[in-house]
PDB file of C-alpha atoms in Angstrom:
ATOM      1  CA  MET A 136      30.661  68.157  -9.688  1.00 83.00           C
ATOM      2  CA  LEU A 137      29.535  66.151 -12.714  1.00 91.00           C
ATOM      3  CA  LYS A 138      27.547  67.996 -15.338  1.00 92.00           C
ATOM      4  CA  TYR A 139      24.689  66.568 -17.377  1.00 92.00           C
ATOM      5  CA  GLU A 140      26.669  67.081 -20.602  1.00 95.00           C
ATOM      6  CA  GLU A 141      29.608  65.084 -19.181  1.00 96.00           C
ATOM      7  CA  LEU A 142      27.280  62.224 -18.270  1.00 95.00           C
ATOM      8  CA  TYR A 143      25.852  62.250 -21.773  1.00 96.00           C
ATOM      9  CA  GLU A 144      29.365  62.206 -23.261  1.00 97.00           C
ATOM     10  CA  MET A 145      30.406  59.266 -21.048  1.00 96.00           C
ATOM     11  CA  LEU A 146      27.462  57.232 -22.296  1.00 96.00           C
ATOM     12  CA  ARG A 147      28.165  58.202 -25.900  1.00 97.00           C
ATOM     13  CA  LYS A 148      31.797  57.027 -25.601  1.00 96.00           C
ATOM     14  CA  GLU A 149      30.700  53.789 -23.900  1.00 96.00           C
ATOM     15  CA  LYS A 150      28.257  53.120 -26.749  1.00 96.00           C
ATOM     16  CA  MET A 151      30.829  53.831 -29.448  1.00 96.00           C
ATOM     17  CA  ASN A 152      33.604  51.580 -28.104  1.00 95.00           C
ATOM     18  CA  ASP A 153      33.800  47.857 -27.385  1.00 91.00           C
ATOM     19  CA  SER A 154      36.158  48.252 -24.458  1.00 90.00           C
ATOM     20  CA  LEU A 155      35.400  49.813 -21.100  1.00 92.00           C
ATOM     21  CA  GLN A 156      35.943  53.535 -21.195  1.00 94.00           C
ATOM     22  CA  LYS A 157      37.835  55.501 -18.596  1.00 93.00           C
ATOM     23  CA  ILE A 158      35.538  57.327 -16.217  1.00 94.00           C
ATOM     24  CA  PRO A 159      36.506  59.216 -13.067  1.00 94.00           C
ATOM     25  CA  THR A 160      36.997  57.080  -9.960  1.00 92.00           C
ATOM     26  CA  ASP A 161      34.621  59.369  -8.074  1.00 94.00           C
ATOM     27  CA  PHE A 162      31.918  58.985 -10.756  1.00 95.00           C
ATOM     28  CA  ILE A 163      29.253  57.586  -8.414  1.00 94.00           C
ATOM     29  CA  LYS A 164      29.816  60.362  -5.884  1.00 95.00           C
ATOM     30  CA  SER A 165      29.737  63.007  -8.624  1.00 95.00           C
ATOM     31  CA  PHE A 166      26.572  61.561 -10.114  1.00 95.00           C
ATOM     32  CA  SER A 167      24.948  61.524  -6.686  1.00 94.00           C
ATOM     33  CA  GLU A 168      25.822  65.203  -6.270  1.00 94.00           C
ATOM     34  CA  LEU A 169      24.313  65.961  -9.695  1.00 92.00           C
ATOM     35  CA  ILE A 170      21.069  64.205  -8.781  1.00 93.00           C
ATOM     36  CA  HIS A 171      20.861  65.897  -5.368  1.00 92.00           C
ATOM     37  CA  GLU A 172      21.461  69.279  -6.989  1.00 89.00           C
ATOM     38  CA  ASN A 173      18.698  68.589  -9.519  1.00 87.00           C
ATOM     39  CA  LYS A 174      16.312  67.573  -6.711  1.00 87.00           C
ATOM     40  CA  ARG A 175      17.198  70.693  -4.739  1.00 86.00           C
ATOM     41  CA  ASN A 176      16.481  72.869  -7.788  1.00 81.00           C
ATOM     42  CA  ILE A 177      13.143  71.122  -8.359  1.00 80.00           C
ATOM     43  CA  THR A 178      11.945  71.436  -4.755  1.00 81.00           C
ATOM     44  CA  SER A 179      13.193  74.996  -4.190  1.00 78.00           C
ATOM     45  CA  ASN A 180      11.289  76.411  -7.162  1.00 66.00           C
ATOM     46  CA  GLY A 181       7.806  77.373  -5.986  1.00 66.00           C
ATOM     47  CA  ASP A 182       6.270  77.976  -9.389  1.00 68.00           C
ATOM     48  CA  PHE A 183       5.059  74.559 -10.586  1.00 63.00           C
ATOM     49  CA  PHE A 184       4.869  75.647 -14.233  1.00 67.00           C
ATOM     50  CA  ALA A 185       8.096  77.658 -14.373  1.00 76.00           C
ATOM     51  CA  GLU A 186      10.254  76.919 -17.379  1.00 82.00           C
ATOM     52  CA  GLU A 187      13.274  76.290 -15.166  1.00 80.00           C
ATOM     53  CA  LEU A 188      11.373  73.753 -13.079  1.00 81.00           C
ATOM     54  CA  VAL A 189      10.234  71.840 -16.169  1.00 84.00           C
ATOM     55  CA  ARG A 190      13.819  71.888 -17.491  1.00 84.00           C
ATOM     56  CA  ASP A 191      15.235  70.705 -14.137  1.00 83.00           C
ATOM     57  CA  LYS A 192      12.678  67.881 -13.895  1.00 88.00           C
ATOM     58  CA  LYS A 193      13.465  66.749 -17.426  1.00 91.00           C
ATOM     59  CA  GLN A 194      17.209  66.916 -16.778  1.00 90.00           C
ATOM     60  CA  TYR A 195      16.758  64.892 -13.584  1.00 92.00           C
ATOM     61  CA  GLU A 196      14.755  62.207 -15.429  1.00 94.00           C
ATOM     62  CA  ASN A 197      17.220  62.130 -18.335  1.00 95.00           C
ATOM     63  CA  SER A 198      20.173  61.938 -15.954  1.00 95.00           C
ATOM     64  CA  MET A 199      18.676  58.863 -14.311  1.00 96.00           C
ATOM     65  CA  VAL A 200      18.073  57.214 -17.714  1.00 97.00           C
ATOM     66  CA  LEU A 201      21.624  58.005 -18.882  1.00 97.00           C
ATOM     67  CA  PHE A 202      23.123  56.684 -15.638  1.00 97.00           C
ATOM     68  CA  LYS A 203      21.156  53.425 -15.798  1.00 97.00           C
ATOM     69  CA  GLU A 204      22.087  52.868 -19.437  1.00 98.00           C
ATOM     70  CA  LEU A 205      25.751  53.641 -18.774  1.00 97.00           C
ATOM     71  CA  ILE A 206      25.901  51.171 -15.882  1.00 97.00           C
ATOM     72  CA  LEU A 207      24.033  48.532 -17.906  1.00 97.00           C
ATOM     73  CA  ARG A 208      26.461  48.857 -20.839  1.00 97.00           C
ATOM     74  CA  ARG A 209      29.432  48.611 -18.510  1.00 96.00           C
ATOM     75  CA  LYS A 210      27.972  45.497 -16.860  1.00 95.00           C
ATOM     76  CA  LYS A 211      27.547  43.859 -20.265  1.00 96.00           C
ATOM     77  CA  LYS A 212      31.155  44.657 -21.112  1.00 94.00           C
ATOM     78  CA  LEU A 213      32.265  43.225 -17.754  1.00 92.00           C
ATOM     79  CA  LEU A 214      30.383  39.995 -18.451  1.00 92.00           C
ATOM     80  CA  ASN A 215      32.081  39.742 -21.818  1.00 91.00           C
ATOM     81  CA  LEU A 216      35.467  40.318 -20.183  1.00 89.00           C
ATOM     82  CA  VAL A 217      34.719  37.571 -17.661  1.00 90.00           C
ATOM     83  CA  PHE A 218      33.992  35.092 -20.466  1.00 88.00           C
ATOM     84  CA  ILE A 219      37.138  36.134 -22.347  1.00 87.00           C
ATOM     85  CA  ALA A 220      39.282  35.876 -19.208  1.00 86.00           C
ATOM     86  CA  ASN A 221      37.820  32.445 -18.406  1.00 85.00           C
ATOM     87  CA  GLU A 222      38.342  31.010 -21.893  1.00 86.00           C
ATOM     88  CA  THR A 223      41.725  32.526 -22.720  1.00 83.00           C
ATOM     89  CA  SER A 224      43.231  32.870 -19.246  1.00 70.00           C
ATOM     90  CA  VAL A 225      43.887  36.514 -20.124  1.00 66.00           C
ATOM     91  CA  MET A 226      43.293  38.143 -16.803  1.00 61.00           C
ATOM     92  CA  LYS A 227      41.926  41.549 -15.999  1.00 60.00           C
ATOM     93  CA  LYS A 228      41.794  43.096 -19.449  1.00 59.00           C
ATOM     94  CA  ASP A 229      40.593  46.697 -19.151  1.00 70.00           C
ATOM     95  CA  PHE A 230      41.078  46.404 -15.388  1.00 80.00           C
ATOM     96  CA  GLU A 231      42.477  49.920 -15.218  1.00 84.00           C
ATOM     97  CA  ASN A 232      39.214  51.359 -16.603  1.00 89.00           C
ATOM     98  CA  MET A 233      37.033  49.606 -14.021  1.00 92.00           C
ATOM     99  CA  LEU A 234      35.603  51.346 -11.025  1.00 92.00           C
ATOM    100  CA  SER A 235      36.284  49.650  -7.695  1.00 91.00           C
ATOM    101  CA  PHE A 236      32.837  47.995  -7.502  1.00 93.00           C
ATOM    102  CA  GLU A 237      33.268  46.813 -11.105  1.00 93.00           C
ATOM    103  CA  LYS A 238      36.590  45.173 -10.200  1.00 91.00           C
ATOM    104  CA  ASP A 239      34.878  43.368  -7.332  1.00 92.00           C
ATOM    105  CA  LEU A 240      32.052  42.282  -9.641  1.00 92.00           C
ATOM    106  CA  PHE A 241      34.560  41.081 -12.269  1.00 91.00           C
ATOM    107  CA  ASP A 242      36.512  39.014  -9.726  1.00 89.00           C
ATOM    108  CA  SER A 243      33.339  37.547  -8.247  1.00 91.00           C
ATOM    109  CA  LEU A 244      31.858  36.632 -11.635  1.00 92.00           C
ATOM    110  CA  LEU A 245      35.130  35.149 -12.879  1.00 89.00           C
ATOM    111  CA  SER A 246      35.391  33.042  -9.732  1.00 88.00           C
ATOM    112  CA  SER A 247      31.799  31.819 -10.183  1.00 91.00           C
ATOM    113  CA  VAL A 248      32.383  30.886 -13.823  1.00 91.00           C
ATOM    114  CA  GLU A 249      35.604  29.052 -12.926  1.00 88.00           C
ATOM    115  CA  GLN A 250      33.821  27.129 -10.133  1.00 89.00           C
ATOM    116  CA  THR A 251      31.037  26.181 -12.546  1.00 88.00           C
ATOM    117  CA  ASP A 252      33.591  24.906 -15.070  1.00 87.00           C
ATOM    118  CA  LYS A 253      35.229  22.792 -12.350  1.00 86.00           C
ATOM    119  CA  LEU A 254      31.827  21.416 -11.329  1.00 82.00           C
ATOM    120  CA  ILE A 255      31.028  20.490 -14.941  1.00 85.00           C
ATOM    121  CA  SER A 256      34.383  18.724 -15.250  1.00 82.00           C
ATOM    122  CA  MET A 257      33.762  16.793 -12.049  1.00 77.00           C
ATOM    123  CA  LEU A 258      30.292  15.796 -13.235  1.00 77.00           C
ATOM    124  CA  LEU A 259      31.745  14.571 -16.530  1.00 77.00           C
ATOM    125  CA  ILE A 260      34.422  12.551 -14.728  1.00 73.00           C
ATOM    126  CA  ASN A 261      31.855  11.055 -12.355  1.00 67.00           C
ATOM    127  CA  GLU A 262      29.509  10.215 -15.241  1.00 66.00           C
ATOM    128  CA  ALA A 263      32.338   8.492 -17.140  1.00 61.00           C
ATOM    129  CA  SER A 264      33.425   6.572 -14.072  1.00 63.00           C
ATOM    130  CA  ALA A 265      29.821   5.561 -13.296  1.00 66.00           C
ATOM    131  CA  SER A 266      29.749   3.619 -16.551  1.00 75.00           C
ATOM    132  CA  GLN A 267      32.963   1.830 -15.594  1.00 81.00           C
ATOM    133  CA  VAL A 268      33.590  -0.895 -13.034  1.00 84.00           C
ATOM    134  CA  SER A 269      36.715  -1.749 -11.082  1.00 86.00           C
ATOM    135  CA  LEU A 270      37.674  -5.429 -11.492  1.00 89.00           C
ATOM    136  CA  LEU A 271      40.247  -7.828 -10.123  1.00 91.00           C
ATOM    137  CA  ILE A 272      41.389 -10.177 -12.902  1.00 91.00           C
ATOM    138  CA  THR A 273      41.312 -13.836 -11.742  1.00 92.00           C
ATOM    139  CA  ASP A 274      42.769 -15.446 -14.896  1.00 91.00           C
ATOM    140  CA  ASP A 275      45.154 -14.290 -17.641  1.00 92.00           C
ATOM    141  CA  ILE A 276      43.181 -12.692 -20.506  1.00 92.00           C
ATOM    142  CA  GLU A 277      44.424 -12.227 -24.057  1.00 91.00           C
ATOM    143  CA  PRO A 278      43.615  -8.960 -25.893  1.00 90.00           C
ATOM    144  CA  PHE A 279      40.041  -8.752 -27.217  1.00 89.00           C
ATOM    145  CA  VAL A 280      37.744  -6.202 -28.878  1.00 88.00           C
ATOM    146  CA  GLY A 281      35.540  -4.259 -26.455  1.00 84.00           C
ATOM    147  CA  MET A 282      31.981  -2.965 -26.926  1.00 80.00           C
ATOM    148  CA  ASP A 283      33.293   0.242 -28.503  1.00 80.00           C
ATOM    149  CA  GLY A 284      35.366  -1.643 -31.112  1.00 83.00           C
ATOM    150  CA  GLU A 285      38.641  -0.795 -29.398  1.00 85.00           C
ATOM    151  CA  SER A 286      41.218  -3.355 -28.310  1.00 86.00           C
ATOM    152  CA  VAL A 287      41.074  -4.249 -24.600  1.00 87.00           C
ATOM    153  CA  GLY A 288      43.781  -6.084 -22.673  1.00 85.00           C
ATOM    154  CA  PRO A 289      45.863  -8.163 -22.297  1.00 91.00           C
ATOM    155  CA  PHE A 290      45.399  -8.618 -18.552  1.00 91.00           C
ATOM    156  CA  LYS A 291      47.374 -10.711 -16.064  1.00 90.00           C
ATOM    157  CA  LYS A 292      45.956 -12.646 -13.125  1.00 90.00           C
ATOM    158  CA  GLY A 293      45.813 -10.415 -10.013  1.00 88.00           C
ATOM    159  CA  GLN A 294      45.727  -7.173 -12.024  1.00 88.00           C
ATOM    160  CA  SER A 295      43.211  -4.430 -11.033  1.00 86.00           C
ATOM    161  CA  VAL A 296      41.516  -2.704 -13.994  1.00 88.00           C
ATOM    162  CA  LEU A 297      38.741  -0.228 -14.707  1.00 86.00           C
ATOM    163  CA  LEU A 298      36.518  -1.417 -17.570  1.00 88.00           C
ATOM    164  CA  ASP A 299      33.209  -0.595 -19.220  1.00 85.00           C
ATOM    165  CA  ARG A 300      30.285  -2.087 -17.258  1.00 86.00           C
ATOM    166  CA  LYS A 301      29.168  -4.343 -20.159  1.00 87.00           C
ATOM    167  CA  VAL A 302      32.666  -5.773 -20.679  1.00 89.00           C
ATOM    168  CA  ALA A 303      33.037  -6.221 -16.908  1.00 89.00           C
ATOM    169  CA  ASP A 304      29.758  -8.191 -16.751  1.00 89.00           C
ATOM    170  CA  ILE A 305      30.995 -10.538 -19.503  1.00 90.00           C
ATOM    171  CA  LEU A 306      34.337 -11.131 -17.750  1.00 91.00           C
ATOM    172  CA  ILE A 307      32.619 -11.707 -14.392  1.00 91.00           C
ATOM    173  CA  GLY A 308      30.102 -14.061 -16.041  1.00 91.00           C
ATOM    174  CA  GLY A 309      32.979 -16.014 -17.639  1.00 90.00           C
ATOM    175  CA  GLN A 310      34.712 -16.191 -14.223  1.00 91.00           C
ATOM    176  CA  LYS A 311      37.743 -14.304 -15.558  1.00 90.00           C
ATOM    177  CA  ALA A 312      37.310 -11.417 -13.069  1.00 92.00           C
ATOM    178  CA  VAL A 313      35.533 -10.327  -9.892  1.00 91.00           C
ATOM    179  CA  SER A 314      34.307  -6.905  -8.787  1.00 85.00           C
ATOM    180  CA  ALA A 315      37.000  -5.085  -6.868  1.00 77.00           C
TER     181      ALA A 315
END
Protein backbone atom coordinates (compact mmCIF):
# COMPACT_ATOMS: atom_id res chain seq x y z
CA MET A 1 0.00 0.00 0.00
CA LEU A 2 1.12 3.55 -0.79
CA LYS A 3 2.34 5.63 2.11
CA TYR A 4 1.80 9.36 2.55
CA GLU A 5 5.57 9.97 2.41
CA GLU A 6 5.80 8.13 -0.94
CA LEU A 7 3.00 10.28 -2.35
CA TYR A 8 4.79 13.41 -1.19
CA GLU A 9 8.04 12.20 -2.78
CA MET A 10 6.29 11.46 -6.10
CA LEU A 11 4.95 15.01 -6.23
CA ARG A 12 8.34 16.45 -5.30
CA LYS A 13 10.04 14.53 -8.15
CA GLU A 14 7.30 15.58 -10.60
CA LYS A 15 7.81 19.23 -9.61
CA MET A 16 11.58 19.05 -9.94
CA ASN A 17 11.71 17.48 -13.42
CA ASP A 18 10.38 18.57 -16.80
CA SER A 19 9.70 15.05 -18.00
CA LEU A 20 7.07 12.66 -16.70
CA GLN A 21 8.38 10.71 -13.76
CA LYS A 22 8.04 6.98 -13.33
CA ILE A 23 5.28 6.05 -10.92
CA PRO A 24 3.95 2.58 -10.16
CA THR A 25 1.38 1.24 -12.63
CA ASP A 26 -0.94 0.47 -9.72
CA PHE A 27 -0.65 4.04 -8.37
CA ILE A 28 -4.38 4.82 -8.54
CA LYS A 29 -5.28 1.60 -6.75
CA SER A 30 -2.61 2.21 -4.10
CA PHE A 31 -3.76 5.78 -3.58
CA SER A 32 -7.35 4.60 -3.23
CA GLU A 33 -6.24 2.14 -0.56
CA LEU A 34 -4.38 4.93 1.27
CA ILE A 35 -7.47 7.15 1.25
CA HIS A 36 -9.77 4.32 2.39
CA GLU A 37 -7.36 3.46 5.20
CA ASN A 38 -7.29 7.11 6.29
CA LYS A 39 -11.11 7.25 6.25
CA ARG A 40 -11.31 4.02 8.25
CA ASN A 41 -8.91 5.44 10.85
CA ILE A 42 -10.93 8.67 11.08
CA THR A 43 -14.31 6.95 11.50
CA SER A 44 -13.12 4.21 13.87
CA ASN A 45 -11.69 6.66 16.40
CA GLY A 46 -14.46 7.63 18.81
CA ASP A 47 -12.67 10.50 20.51
CA PHE A 48 -13.33 13.56 18.32
CA PHE A 49 -10.42 15.53 19.80
CA ALA A 50 -7.87 12.71 19.95
CA GLU A 51 -4.46 13.64 18.61
CA GLU A 52 -4.46 10.63 16.30
CA LEU A 53 -7.80 11.61 14.80
CA VAL A 54 -6.62 15.16 14.11
CA ARG A 55 -3.43 13.77 12.54
CA ASP A 56 -5.39 11.27 10.40
CA LYS A 57 -7.81 13.97 9.21
CA LYS A 58 -4.94 16.26 8.29
CA GLN A 59 -3.11 13.45 6.49
CA TYR A 60 -6.29 12.59 4.58
CA GLU A 61 -6.76 16.23 3.50
CA ASN A 62 -3.09 16.60 2.57
CA SER A 63 -3.14 13.33 0.64
CA MET A 64 -6.03 14.59 -1.46
CA VAL A 65 -4.23 17.89 -2.16
CA LEU A 66 -0.99 16.08 -3.09
CA PHE A 67 -2.86 13.67 -5.38
CA LYS A 68 -4.72 16.46 -7.18
CA GLU A 69 -1.53 18.47 -7.67
CA LEU A 70 0.38 15.42 -8.91
CA ILE A 71 -2.32 14.59 -11.46
CA LEU A 72 -2.56 18.24 -12.55
CA ARG A 73 1.21 18.47 -13.11
CA ARG A 74 1.20 15.24 -15.09
CA LYS A 75 -1.69 16.49 -17.24
CA LYS A 76 0.23 19.68 -18.02
CA LYS A 77 3.26 17.63 -19.02
CA LEU A 78 1.04 15.43 -21.21
CA LEU A 79 -0.35 18.50 -22.97
CA ASN A 80 3.16 19.72 -23.61
CA LEU A 81 4.12 16.32 -25.00
CA VAL A 82 1.10 16.40 -27.30
CA PHE A 83 2.18 19.77 -28.72
CA ILE A 84 5.77 18.56 -29.16
CA ALA A 85 4.63 15.33 -30.83
CA ASN A 86 2.31 17.27 -33.15
CA GLU A 87 4.91 19.83 -34.21
CA THR A 88 7.96 17.58 -34.49
CA SER A 89 6.33 14.26 -35.37
CA VAL A 90 8.28 12.77 -32.46
CA MET A 91 5.80 10.28 -31.17
CA LYS A 92 5.18 9.07 -27.67
CA LYS A 93 8.09 10.67 -25.85
CA ASP A 94 8.00 9.60 -22.19
CA PHE A 95 5.38 7.01 -23.15
CA GLU A 96 6.95 4.45 -20.85
CA ASN A 97 6.36 6.71 -17.82
CA MET A 98 2.66 7.20 -18.56
CA LEU A 99 -0.05 5.38 -16.73
CA SER A 100 -2.57 3.58 -18.94
CA PHE A 101 -5.21 6.34 -18.67
CA GLU A 102 -2.51 8.92 -19.46
CA LYS A 103 -1.57 7.02 -22.63
CA ASP A 104 -5.22 7.05 -23.68
CA LEU A 105 -5.45 10.78 -22.93
CA PHE A 106 -2.23 11.45 -24.88
CA ASP A 107 -3.47 9.54 -27.94
CA SER A 108 -6.87 11.22 -27.81
CA LEU A 109 -5.43 14.73 -27.44
CA LEU A 110 -2.86 14.17 -30.18
CA SER A 111 -5.59 12.93 -32.51
CA SER A 112 -7.72 16.00 -31.72
CA VAL A 113 -4.84 18.40 -32.36
CA GLU A 114 -4.01 16.65 -35.65
CA GLN A 115 -7.67 16.83 -36.76
CA THR A 116 -7.76 20.53 -35.89
CA ASP A 117 -4.61 21.15 -37.94
CA LYS A 118 -6.19 19.34 -40.91
CA LEU A 119 -9.36 21.41 -40.53
CA ILE A 120 -7.33 24.64 -40.48
CA SER A 121 -5.49 23.56 -43.63
CA MET A 122 -8.76 22.76 -45.37
CA LEU A 123 -10.21 26.12 -44.36
CA LEU A 124 -7.13 27.89 -45.73
CA ILE A 125 -7.35 25.98 -49.01
CA ASN A 126 -11.07 26.72 -49.32
CA GLU A 127 -10.52 30.41 -48.52
CA ALA A 128 -7.78 30.65 -51.17
CA SER A 129 -9.90 28.88 -53.74
CA ALA A 130 -12.92 31.07 -52.91
CA SER A 131 -10.98 34.08 -54.14
CA GLN A 132 -10.18 32.28 -57.39
CA VAL A 133 -12.39 31.47 -60.36
CA SER A 134 -12.18 28.67 -62.89
CA LEU A 135 -12.17 30.00 -66.48
CA LEU A 136 -12.23 28.61 -69.99
CA ILE A 137 -10.00 30.74 -72.23
CA THR A 138 -11.81 31.69 -75.48
CA ASP A 139 -8.93 33.54 -77.19
CA ASP A 140 -5.12 33.31 -77.04
CA ILE A 141 -3.77 35.65 -74.33
CA GLU A 142 -0.21 36.95 -74.11
CA PRO A 143 1.47 37.16 -70.67
CA PHE A 144 0.35 40.13 -68.56
CA VAL A 145 0.83 41.47 -65.02
CA GLY A 146 -1.87 40.40 -62.56
CA MET A 147 -3.36 42.33 -59.62
CA ASP A 148 -0.60 41.08 -57.32
CA GLY A 149 2.18 42.32 -59.64
CA GLU A 150 3.08 38.81 -60.75
CA SER A 151 3.20 37.67 -64.37
CA VAL A 152 0.09 35.78 -65.52
CA GLY A 153 -0.16 33.69 -68.68
CA PRO A 154 0.31 33.09 -71.55
CA PHE A 155 -2.91 31.18 -72.18
CA LYS A 156 -4.10 29.30 -75.26
CA LYS A 157 -7.65 29.17 -76.59
CA GLY A 158 -9.55 26.25 -74.99
CA GLN A 159 -7.30 26.13 -71.91
CA SER A 160 -8.92 25.82 -68.43
CA VAL A 161 -7.29 27.99 -65.73
CA LEU A 162 -7.84 29.05 -62.14
CA LEU A 163 -7.31 32.81 -61.70
CA ASP A 164 -7.87 35.55 -59.15
CA ARG A 165 -11.49 36.77 -59.22
CA LYS A 166 -10.53 40.35 -60.25
CA VAL A 167 -8.35 39.16 -63.15
CA ALA A 168 -11.09 36.71 -64.18
CA ASP A 169 -13.68 39.53 -64.27
CA ILE A 170 -11.41 41.59 -66.56
CA LEU A 171 -10.85 38.66 -68.94
CA ILE A 172 -14.57 37.82 -69.00
CA GLY A 173 -15.42 41.50 -69.57
CA GLY A 174 -12.94 41.63 -72.48
CA GLN A 175 -14.51 38.44 -73.91
CA LYS A 176 -11.20 36.57 -73.63
CA ALA A 177 -12.65 33.94 -71.25
CA VAL A 178 -15.87 32.51 -69.82
CA SER A 179 -16.62 31.01 -66.41
CA ALA A 180 -16.00 27.29 -66.42
